[in-house]
XYZ file of C-alpha atoms in Angstrom:
371
model
C 66.519 106.011 117.624
C 66.768 108.721 119.323
C 67.404 112.430 117.114
C 69.755 113.483 120.737
C 74.297 113.262 119.467
C 76.125 111.366 121.308
C 80.033 113.143 121.420
C 82.794 109.871 120.732
C 86.643 110.001 120.717
C 87.465 107.998 118.555
C 91.314 107.062 118.104
C 93.300 103.749 116.930
C 97.361 103.035 116.453
C 99.275 103.907 119.653
C 101.797 102.001 119.452
C 102.598 102.520 123.035
C 106.660 101.133 123.342
C 107.749 101.824 119.520
C 111.612 101.040 119.040
C 112.724 103.726 117.329
C 114.661 102.243 115.660
C 115.931 104.821 113.214
C 116.827 107.317 116.807
C 119.786 107.134 118.785
C 119.405 105.216 122.054
C 119.505 108.380 124.363
C 116.279 110.250 122.460
C 113.913 106.804 120.916
C 113.521 106.223 125.143
C 112.728 110.086 125.424
C 110.269 109.367 122.188
C 108.388 107.033 124.417
C 108.791 108.691 126.905
C 106.753 111.959 124.428
C 104.108 109.013 123.655
C 103.176 108.467 127.202
C 102.650 112.438 127.372
C 100.050 111.531 124.138
C 97.633 109.515 126.857
C 97.638 112.708 128.703
C 97.207 114.850 125.619
C 94.122 112.836 124.776
C 91.935 113.367 127.778
C 92.228 116.988 128.168
C 91.278 116.821 124.616
C 88.045 115.187 125.514
C 87.056 116.697 128.720
C 86.995 119.963 127.050
C 84.513 118.795 123.861
C 82.097 116.639 126.891
C 82.929 113.593 124.889
C 80.175 110.678 125.843
C 82.316 107.561 124.853
C 85.851 106.617 123.907
C 86.544 103.959 120.263
C 90.204 103.249 120.837
C 90.564 100.481 117.901
C 93.925 98.882 118.559
C 97.336 98.771 117.787
C 97.195 100.380 121.936
C 100.614 99.087 121.941
C 103.164 98.222 119.368
C 104.028 94.372 121.357
C 103.527 92.109 124.163
C 106.622 93.474 125.412
C 105.744 96.614 126.193
C 106.798 98.556 129.541
C 104.620 98.122 133.060
C 104.784 102.318 133.292
C 103.320 102.335 129.402
C 100.018 99.812 130.549
C 99.877 101.607 133.917
C 100.193 105.186 132.116
C 97.098 103.643 129.519
C 95.286 102.887 132.232
C 95.513 105.798 134.350
C 94.778 108.331 131.556
C 91.087 105.605 130.745
C 90.227 106.032 134.375
C 90.670 109.846 134.342
C 88.583 110.228 131.183
C 85.466 108.415 133.645
C 83.026 107.760 130.904
C 82.666 104.584 128.667
C 85.850 103.099 126.794
C 86.106 100.775 124.436
C 88.371 98.817 122.815
C 89.140 95.877 120.811
C 92.956 95.250 120.848
C 94.668 94.715 117.237
C 97.818 92.854 115.339
C 99.555 95.088 117.125
C 98.465 94.520 120.820
C 96.486 91.009 120.370
C 95.452 89.040 123.131
C 97.805 86.198 123.486
C 98.450 85.371 127.051
C 101.213 87.802 128.782
C 99.059 90.145 126.966
C 98.625 93.568 129.626
C 94.981 93.172 128.400
C 94.304 90.276 130.854
C 96.889 91.186 133.311
C 96.128 94.559 134.387
C 93.261 95.341 136.794
C 91.459 98.361 134.117
C 88.656 100.507 135.574
C 85.034 99.816 135.946
C 84.684 102.320 132.784
C 86.993 99.954 130.269
C 85.718 97.373 128.757
C 87.892 95.207 126.480
C 87.199 92.530 123.940
C 88.883 89.771 124.270
C 86.934 87.580 122.323
C 87.563 86.855 117.827
C 83.884 87.222 117.560
C 81.873 90.156 117.209
C 79.968 90.658 120.662
C 77.350 94.180 121.935
C 77.598 96.320 125.033
C 74.773 97.682 125.677
C 74.882 101.680 126.555
C 71.705 102.575 127.756
C 72.829 105.595 129.633
C 73.933 106.878 126.363
C 71.468 104.604 124.457
C 74.225 103.470 122.430
C 75.189 99.815 122.183
C 78.520 99.326 121.647
C 79.902 96.430 119.328
C 83.614 95.162 119.202
C 85.921 92.211 119.043
C 89.470 91.518 119.768
C 92.342 89.867 117.471
C 93.282 86.793 119.815
C 96.222 85.973 117.407
C 98.594 88.083 115.030
C 96.305 87.770 111.767
C 93.025 88.079 111.808
C 90.210 86.582 108.796
C 87.160 88.577 108.001
C 85.367 88.981 111.438
C 82.106 91.512 109.534
C 81.231 88.787 107.287
C 77.183 87.831 107.614
C 77.204 89.967 110.550
C 74.566 92.001 110.438
C 72.621 93.485 113.377
C 69.425 93.572 114.572
C 68.072 97.435 114.434
C 66.718 97.960 118.234
C 64.236 101.733 118.195
C 65.918 105.075 120.472
C 69.634 103.377 120.039
C 72.671 103.638 117.536
C 74.288 101.119 117.606
C 78.636 101.945 117.131
C 81.188 99.491 116.591
C 85.058 99.044 117.513
C 87.168 97.160 115.198
C 90.536 97.185 113.888
C 91.216 96.235 110.406
C 91.944 96.188 106.964
C 90.218 98.358 103.733
C 90.756 97.546 100.402
C 93.042 94.969 100.635
C 90.859 90.933 100.320
C 93.763 89.065 100.826
C 94.566 90.949 103.392
C 95.747 89.078 106.826
C 94.240 91.440 108.994
C 91.038 91.490 109.737
C 90.298 92.371 105.776
C 86.456 94.568 105.681
C 84.459 94.829 102.706
C 82.700 97.692 102.263
C 79.733 95.191 101.092
C 79.764 94.287 105.193
C 80.356 97.802 106.350
C 77.382 98.378 104.035
C 75.286 95.288 105.461
C 76.041 96.071 109.006
C 73.637 97.540 110.071
C 76.034 99.945 112.240
C 75.486 103.499 112.470
C 79.103 104.603 113.303
C 82.640 101.951 112.615
C 85.633 103.080 114.585
C 88.241 101.996 112.618
C 92.391 100.870 114.002
C 94.537 99.602 111.876
C 95.514 102.368 109.247
C 97.548 104.674 110.407
C 97.114 107.264 106.789
C 93.292 108.645 108.312
C 90.857 108.215 106.083
C 88.090 111.229 107.085
C 84.496 110.488 106.838
C 83.535 108.252 104.897
C 79.357 106.913 104.989
C 78.800 102.814 103.103
C 73.899 103.068 103.184
C 73.635 104.173 105.939
C 76.980 103.107 108.046
C 79.636 105.915 109.098
C 82.962 104.852 109.183
C 86.482 106.055 109.816
C 90.038 104.941 110.492
C 91.940 108.411 112.220
C 95.198 106.559 111.579
C 98.288 106.946 113.902
C 97.666 110.198 116.159
C 102.158 110.958 115.853
C 104.154 109.624 112.520
C 107.304 106.545 113.953
C 108.832 106.428 111.548
C 109.310 108.459 107.583
C 106.908 106.400 105.923
C 104.269 108.191 108.260
C 104.952 112.101 107.197
C 103.234 115.017 107.965
C 100.291 115.993 110.382
C 98.385 113.081 111.992
C 94.740 112.999 114.593
C 92.613 111.511 116.461
C 88.825 112.325 115.545
C 85.716 113.649 117.728
C 83.150 112.962 116.445
C 79.058 114.078 117.159
C 76.443 111.294 115.966
C 72.471 111.187 115.138
C 71.062 109.242 113.140
C 71.008 111.284 111.015
C 73.978 113.252 110.274
C 77.325 112.370 111.613
C 80.093 115.258 111.771
C 83.880 115.145 112.162
C 86.817 117.246 114.116
C 90.697 116.809 113.416
C 92.525 117.074 116.078
C 96.157 116.621 117.087
C 98.002 115.938 120.144
C 101.576 115.452 118.702
C 104.215 116.343 119.666
C 107.005 115.936 116.555
C 106.261 115.019 112.866
C 108.254 113.726 110.838
C 109.537 115.144 107.940
C 110.667 114.381 104.297
C 112.513 118.095 102.461
C 113.826 118.322 99.404
C 116.587 120.639 98.391
C 117.758 121.259 94.663
C 122.051 122.026 95.220
C 122.639 122.860 91.788
C 121.573 126.330 92.369
C 124.053 129.127 92.965
C 121.714 130.419 95.671
C 122.490 128.177 99.693
C 120.669 126.013 99.894
C 119.866 126.004 103.455
C 118.540 129.159 103.096
C 115.796 127.075 101.427
C 115.038 125.205 104.581
C 112.259 126.225 106.264
C 113.243 128.295 109.813
C 113.954 126.449 112.750
C 110.990 127.894 115.020
C 108.504 125.670 112.634
C 110.902 122.405 112.498
C 113.245 122.008 115.609
C 110.151 119.714 116.995
C 110.704 117.512 114.059
C 112.324 114.800 112.727
C 113.291 114.999 109.299
C 115.240 113.606 106.008
C 117.182 116.166 103.526
C 117.233 114.887 100.191
C 119.669 116.341 98.571
C 118.724 117.332 94.364
C 120.323 118.112 91.166
C 123.595 118.203 89.401
C 126.522 119.836 90.887
C 130.393 120.896 89.523
C 132.344 118.998 92.907
C 131.475 116.359 95.773
C 129.577 117.624 99.010
C 130.974 117.526 102.593
C 128.182 115.682 103.888
C 129.480 115.892 107.520
C 130.305 119.585 106.978
C 126.723 120.060 106.236
C 124.728 117.830 109.235
C 126.444 119.873 111.461
C 125.325 122.961 110.121
C 121.918 121.874 109.988
C 121.357 119.060 113.379
C 120.284 121.832 115.412
C 117.704 122.793 112.865
C 115.787 119.492 113.974
C 115.142 117.084 116.466
C 116.628 114.558 114.314
C 117.957 114.577 110.699
C 118.806 112.319 108.006
C 121.225 113.342 104.968
C 120.229 111.062 102.294
C 122.646 112.365 98.686
C 121.233 112.275 95.471
C 122.900 114.526 93.401
C 124.360 114.245 90.175
C 127.697 114.894 88.741
C 126.838 117.902 86.038
C 126.483 117.672 82.854
C 128.233 119.625 80.000
C 125.229 120.962 77.755
C 127.930 122.314 75.187
C 130.676 118.935 74.941
C 131.529 118.406 71.836
C 130.772 121.400 70.265
C 134.555 121.808 69.179
C 133.934 118.776 67.153
C 133.800 118.866 62.769
C 130.037 116.416 63.106
C 126.671 117.313 62.970
C 125.862 117.428 66.718
C 129.564 119.576 66.821
C 127.749 122.011 64.584
C 124.282 122.467 65.836
C 125.215 123.160 69.034
C 128.110 125.547 67.778
C 125.876 127.412 66.449
C 123.504 127.241 69.796
C 125.952 128.503 71.976
C 126.930 131.325 69.410
C 123.006 132.569 70.242
C 123.760 131.475 74.099
C 126.535 133.713 74.343
C 124.696 136.597 72.541
C 121.423 135.750 74.482
C 120.220 139.392 75.984
C 118.285 137.734 78.755
C 117.911 134.501 81.210
C 114.650 134.017 79.185
C 116.454 133.505 75.761
C 118.910 131.534 77.649
C 116.343 129.179 79.091
C 114.762 128.726 75.482
C 118.571 128.310 73.548
C 119.139 125.701 76.638
C 115.304 123.617 75.954
C 116.083 123.585 71.839
C 119.695 122.110 72.202
C 118.936 119.750 74.706
C 116.329 118.403 72.616
C 118.457 118.759 69.510
C 120.355 116.555 70.780
C 117.916 114.312 72.575
C 116.857 113.773 68.878
C 120.081 113.399 67.717
C 120.379 110.167 69.966
C 117.408 108.616 69.438
C 116.324 109.442 73.609
C 114.143 111.053 75.350
C 114.743 113.950 77.382
C 113.883 113.739 81.204
C 113.442 116.685 83.707
C 116.872 115.178 85.614
C 118.712 115.739 82.669
C 120.434 119.100 82.891
C 120.270 121.571 85.213
């Protein structure tokens, strides 16, 4: 193999034209338009890094019911890359009759794998061979099983494929480490997992799942990336790049303290682009006015969802007036609590009361028992 490094862009799981069912119809349409803008940012980042080859590992479309505009914008973005592009359709954009992969005229620099068997496309000007296969239905058996490439001198072997790791019974091309090890590939560009894997290695084969480039729900929170790699015979280096415009966040707010919980939230300039689920927790004396709180906070986020998980406050000293073992125990500690000279002493006495009551009730204290 050549010692010359090749610069690769690896991305997957755009899920263009997702329904965004948890948003209003207006914002869902806006989010689909923003998804198409991801394509332009991808081409800009690729040009800036002088990428030589692009590997797109499936689920570029969320379903076969995508808009013609989306298909055409993807086509135009890939043409603008002006380097070889290889696509391995996944379970969401599988190659079935009517698929845009079959009906649209794609640029000459784009190769789409359309068969459910690994095929090889030489790219001699780059000194590489690209292997790939497609989902031709919504499910797929292990496409890597038994595969082993016969190496050629001065040639790097790349693979682009959609598949699921770590689940042997998966219906979505289950990927096993032993198959990766035997494959003879220098780099395998996987898709399917929406959580990035970072750069992995099995034997002499490097591989990765970049995850989705932008979250679409609260199961896809946090930063999302596309991957840029520099691959040679002896090394592989990976650089993450975020092209996302929005981020899904889950923020937890303790409502049991005296401080204004709103003040604990990140400032608006950090969150106004984000879709947020606000989880209210802790013990409170009165029920919360959720509609009022929503009106107060809604302009801090692109979209906001509030979940109230607060509980009615428990009275630690309840029963202290009783002439029982519990009452006498609580009376003594309450007297110490009232006479304590510091918050630290009061905290220590409360803790003693909580553990003592738990012992009397023959139960275990949990972090949620008392405020």
